mmCIF file of C-alpha atoms in Angstrom:
data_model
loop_
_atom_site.group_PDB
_atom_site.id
_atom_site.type_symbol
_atom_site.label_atom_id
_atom_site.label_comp_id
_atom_site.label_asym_id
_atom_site.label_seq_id
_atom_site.Cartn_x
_atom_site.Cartn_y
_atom_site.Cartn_z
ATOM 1 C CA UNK A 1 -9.406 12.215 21.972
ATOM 2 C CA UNK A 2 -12.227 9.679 22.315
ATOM 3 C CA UNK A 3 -14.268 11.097 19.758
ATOM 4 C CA UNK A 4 -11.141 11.542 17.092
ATOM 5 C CA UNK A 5 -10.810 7.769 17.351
ATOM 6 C CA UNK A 6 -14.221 6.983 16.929
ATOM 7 C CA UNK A 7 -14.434 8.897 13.854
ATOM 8 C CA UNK A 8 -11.111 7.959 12.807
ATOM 9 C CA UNK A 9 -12.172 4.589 13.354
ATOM 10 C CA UNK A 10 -16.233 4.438 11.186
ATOM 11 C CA UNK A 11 -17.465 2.877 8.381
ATOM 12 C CA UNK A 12 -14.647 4.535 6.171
ATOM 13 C CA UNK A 13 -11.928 2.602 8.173
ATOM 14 C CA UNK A 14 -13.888 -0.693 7.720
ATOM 15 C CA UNK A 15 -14.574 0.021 4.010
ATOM 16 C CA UNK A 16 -10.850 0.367 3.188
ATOM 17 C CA UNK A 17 -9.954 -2.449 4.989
ATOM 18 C CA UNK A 18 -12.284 -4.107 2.769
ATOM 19 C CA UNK A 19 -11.099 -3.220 -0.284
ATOM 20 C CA UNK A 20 -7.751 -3.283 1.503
ATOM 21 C CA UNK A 21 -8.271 -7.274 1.695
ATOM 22 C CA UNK A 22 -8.970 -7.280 -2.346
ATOM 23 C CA UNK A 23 -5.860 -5.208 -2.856
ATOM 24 C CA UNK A 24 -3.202 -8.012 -0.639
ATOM 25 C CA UNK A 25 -5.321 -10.883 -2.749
ATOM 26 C CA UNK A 26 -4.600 -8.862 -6.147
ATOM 27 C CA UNK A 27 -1.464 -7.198 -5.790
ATOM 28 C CA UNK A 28 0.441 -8.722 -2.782
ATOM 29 C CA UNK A 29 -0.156 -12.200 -4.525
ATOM 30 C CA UNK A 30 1.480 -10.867 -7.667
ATOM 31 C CA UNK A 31 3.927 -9.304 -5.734
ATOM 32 C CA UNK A 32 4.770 -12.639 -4.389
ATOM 33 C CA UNK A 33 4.841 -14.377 -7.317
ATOM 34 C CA UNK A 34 6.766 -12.151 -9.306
ATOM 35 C CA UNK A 35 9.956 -12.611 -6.710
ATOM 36 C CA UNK A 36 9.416 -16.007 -6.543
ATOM 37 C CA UNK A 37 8.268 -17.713 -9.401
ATOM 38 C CA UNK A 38 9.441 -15.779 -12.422
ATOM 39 C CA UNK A 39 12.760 -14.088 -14.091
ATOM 40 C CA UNK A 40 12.128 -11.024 -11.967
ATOM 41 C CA UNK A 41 13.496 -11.948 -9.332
ATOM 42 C CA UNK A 42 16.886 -12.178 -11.276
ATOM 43 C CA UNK A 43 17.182 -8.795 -12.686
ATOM 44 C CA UNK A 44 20.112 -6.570 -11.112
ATOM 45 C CA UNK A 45 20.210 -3.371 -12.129
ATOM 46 C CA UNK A 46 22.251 -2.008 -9.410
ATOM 47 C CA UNK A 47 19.984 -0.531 -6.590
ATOM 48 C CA UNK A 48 17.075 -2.011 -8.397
ATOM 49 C CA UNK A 49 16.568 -5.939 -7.795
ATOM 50 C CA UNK A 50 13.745 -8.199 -7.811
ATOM 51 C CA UNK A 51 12.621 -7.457 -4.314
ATOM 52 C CA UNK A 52 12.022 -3.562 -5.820
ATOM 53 C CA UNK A 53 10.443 -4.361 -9.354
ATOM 54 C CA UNK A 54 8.292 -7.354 -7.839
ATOM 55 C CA UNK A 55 6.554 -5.559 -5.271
ATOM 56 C CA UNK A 56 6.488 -2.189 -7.347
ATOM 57 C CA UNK A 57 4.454 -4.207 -10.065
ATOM 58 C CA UNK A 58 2.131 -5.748 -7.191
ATOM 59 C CA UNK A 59 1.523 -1.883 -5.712
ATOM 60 C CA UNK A 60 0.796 -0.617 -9.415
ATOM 61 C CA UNK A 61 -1.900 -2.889 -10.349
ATOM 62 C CA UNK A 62 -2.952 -3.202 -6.765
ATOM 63 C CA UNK A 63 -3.404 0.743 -6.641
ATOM 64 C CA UNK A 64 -5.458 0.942 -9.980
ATOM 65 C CA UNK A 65 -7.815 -1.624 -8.148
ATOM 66 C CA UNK A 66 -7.645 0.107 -4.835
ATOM 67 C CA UNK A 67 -7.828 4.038 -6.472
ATOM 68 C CA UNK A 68 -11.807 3.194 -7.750
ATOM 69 C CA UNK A 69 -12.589 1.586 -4.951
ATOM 70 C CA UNK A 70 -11.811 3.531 -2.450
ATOM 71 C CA UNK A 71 -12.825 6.305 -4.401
ATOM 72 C CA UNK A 72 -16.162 5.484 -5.367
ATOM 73 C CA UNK A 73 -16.910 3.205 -2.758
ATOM 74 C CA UNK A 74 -15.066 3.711 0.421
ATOM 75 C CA UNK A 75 -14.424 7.944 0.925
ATOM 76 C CA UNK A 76 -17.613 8.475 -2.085
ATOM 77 C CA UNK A 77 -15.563 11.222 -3.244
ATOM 78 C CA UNK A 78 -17.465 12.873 -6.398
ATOM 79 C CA UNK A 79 -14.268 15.210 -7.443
ATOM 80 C CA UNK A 80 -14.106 15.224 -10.856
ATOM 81 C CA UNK A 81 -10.867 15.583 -13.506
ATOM 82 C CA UNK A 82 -7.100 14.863 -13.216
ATOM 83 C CA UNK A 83 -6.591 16.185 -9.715
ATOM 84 C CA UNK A 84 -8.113 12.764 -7.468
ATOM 85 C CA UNK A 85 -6.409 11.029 -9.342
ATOM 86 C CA UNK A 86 -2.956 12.680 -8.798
ATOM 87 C CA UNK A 87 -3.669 13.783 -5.220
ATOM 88 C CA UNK A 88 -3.568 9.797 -5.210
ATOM 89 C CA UNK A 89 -0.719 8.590 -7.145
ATOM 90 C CA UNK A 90 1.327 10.852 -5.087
ATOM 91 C CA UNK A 91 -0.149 9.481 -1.614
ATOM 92 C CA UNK A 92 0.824 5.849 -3.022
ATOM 93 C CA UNK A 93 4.318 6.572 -4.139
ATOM 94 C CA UNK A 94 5.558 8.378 -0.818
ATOM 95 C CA UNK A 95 3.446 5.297 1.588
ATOM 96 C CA UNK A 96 5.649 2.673 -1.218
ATOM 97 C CA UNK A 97 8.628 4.517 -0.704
ATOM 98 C CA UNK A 98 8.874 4.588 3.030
ATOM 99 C CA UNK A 99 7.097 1.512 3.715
ATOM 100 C CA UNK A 100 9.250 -0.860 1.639
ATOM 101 C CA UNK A 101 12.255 1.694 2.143
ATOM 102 C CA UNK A 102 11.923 1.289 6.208
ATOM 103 C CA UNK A 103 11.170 -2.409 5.973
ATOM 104 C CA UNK A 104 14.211 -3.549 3.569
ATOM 105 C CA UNK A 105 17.308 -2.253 5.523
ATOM 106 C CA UNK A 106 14.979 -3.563 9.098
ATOM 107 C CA UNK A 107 14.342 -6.590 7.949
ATOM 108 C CA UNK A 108 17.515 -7.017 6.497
ATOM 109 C CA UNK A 109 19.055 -6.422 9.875
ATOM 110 C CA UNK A 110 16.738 -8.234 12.135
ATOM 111 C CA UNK A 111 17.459 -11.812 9.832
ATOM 112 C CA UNK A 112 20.469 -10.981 9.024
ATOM 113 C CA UNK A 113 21.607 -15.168 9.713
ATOM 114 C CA UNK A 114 19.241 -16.060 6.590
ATOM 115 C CA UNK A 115 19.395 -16.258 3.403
ATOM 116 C CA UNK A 116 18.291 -12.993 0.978
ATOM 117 C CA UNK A 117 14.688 -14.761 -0.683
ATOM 118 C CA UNK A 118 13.630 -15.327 3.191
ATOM 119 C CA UNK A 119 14.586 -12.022 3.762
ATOM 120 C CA UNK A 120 13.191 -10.108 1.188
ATOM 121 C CA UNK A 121 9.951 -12.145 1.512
ATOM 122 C CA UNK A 122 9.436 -11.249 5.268
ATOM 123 C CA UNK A 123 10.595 -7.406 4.595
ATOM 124 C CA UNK A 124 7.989 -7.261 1.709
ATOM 125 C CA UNK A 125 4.882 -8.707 4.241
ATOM 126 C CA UNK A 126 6.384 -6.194 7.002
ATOM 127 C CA UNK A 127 5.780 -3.314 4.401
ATOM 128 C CA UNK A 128 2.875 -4.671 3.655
ATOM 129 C CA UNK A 129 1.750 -4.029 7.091
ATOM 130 C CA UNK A 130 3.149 -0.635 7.229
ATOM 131 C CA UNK A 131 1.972 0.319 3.966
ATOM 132 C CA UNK A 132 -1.635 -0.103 4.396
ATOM 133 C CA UNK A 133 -1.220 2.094 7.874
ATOM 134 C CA UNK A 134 0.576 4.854 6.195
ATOM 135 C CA UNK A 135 -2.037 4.919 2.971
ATOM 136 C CA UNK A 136 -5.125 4.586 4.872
ATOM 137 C CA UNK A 137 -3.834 8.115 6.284
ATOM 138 C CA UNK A 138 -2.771 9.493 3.152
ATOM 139 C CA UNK A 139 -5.965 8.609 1.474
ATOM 140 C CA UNK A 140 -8.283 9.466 4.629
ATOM 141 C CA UNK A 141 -6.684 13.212 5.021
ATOM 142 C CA UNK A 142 -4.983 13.939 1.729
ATOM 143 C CA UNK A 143 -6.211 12.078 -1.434
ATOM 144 C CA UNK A 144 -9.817 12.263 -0.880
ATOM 145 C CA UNK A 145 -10.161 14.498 2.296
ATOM 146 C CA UNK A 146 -13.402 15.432 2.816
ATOM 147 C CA UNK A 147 -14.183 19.198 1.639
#
């Protein structure tokens, strides 16, 4: 057990959190102010609203940031083609989808006295957090697993 968490824990881990912290400045801060400061954050579209397009648009150009990155810099994977960069897109959508899927209806719950801006603001920094846990994973052992 010791030695899976040292190596589960090495340069790799502090590399992504690096580029991790130039992903939150990038996309989390266009996240933000898409749902605050602009007419996203009025669309209704029926299950879509502006807490779902806002942060979508901050994960999207936050990923294309994060996907040469971490692959170049952080995991040095050297796999060529379309398949890296699929293995990744998938990894992304599914850590998205149950991130922001497990913090809305929580979130929702646990504040359920205030109003809906504070929150959708403090269920979009709580998948945040459990975004970057699930995708480290994803990206560690599935998109650019060692060979």
């Amino acid at each position: 057990m010791k030695d899976f968490i040292k190596q589960f824990f090495d340069i790799k881990f502090w590399k992504f959190i690096l580029v991790g912290i130039l992903n939150t400045i990038i996309g989390n801060g266009l996240m933000f102010v898409f749902y605050n400061f602009t007419p996203i954050k009025n669309i209704s579209m029926g299950v879509i609203d502006g807490y779902w397009v806002s942060s979508a648009l901050g994960y999207i150009i936050g990923s294309i940031v994060s996907y040469f990155l971490n692959k170049h810099f952080t995991f040095h994977n050297k796999e060529k083609g379309f398949k890296p960069a699929l293995k990744f897109a998938v990894n992304i959508a599914v850590c998205y989808f149950l991130a922001y899927g497990l913090a809305k209806p929580l979130i929702t719950w646990m504040l359920s006295g205030q109003s809906e801006t504070i929150q959708s603001n403090v269920a979009m920094l709580a998948g945040m957090c459990l975004f970057v846990a699930f995708n480290y994973i994803g990206q560690r052992f599935f998109a650019f697993k060692e060979k």
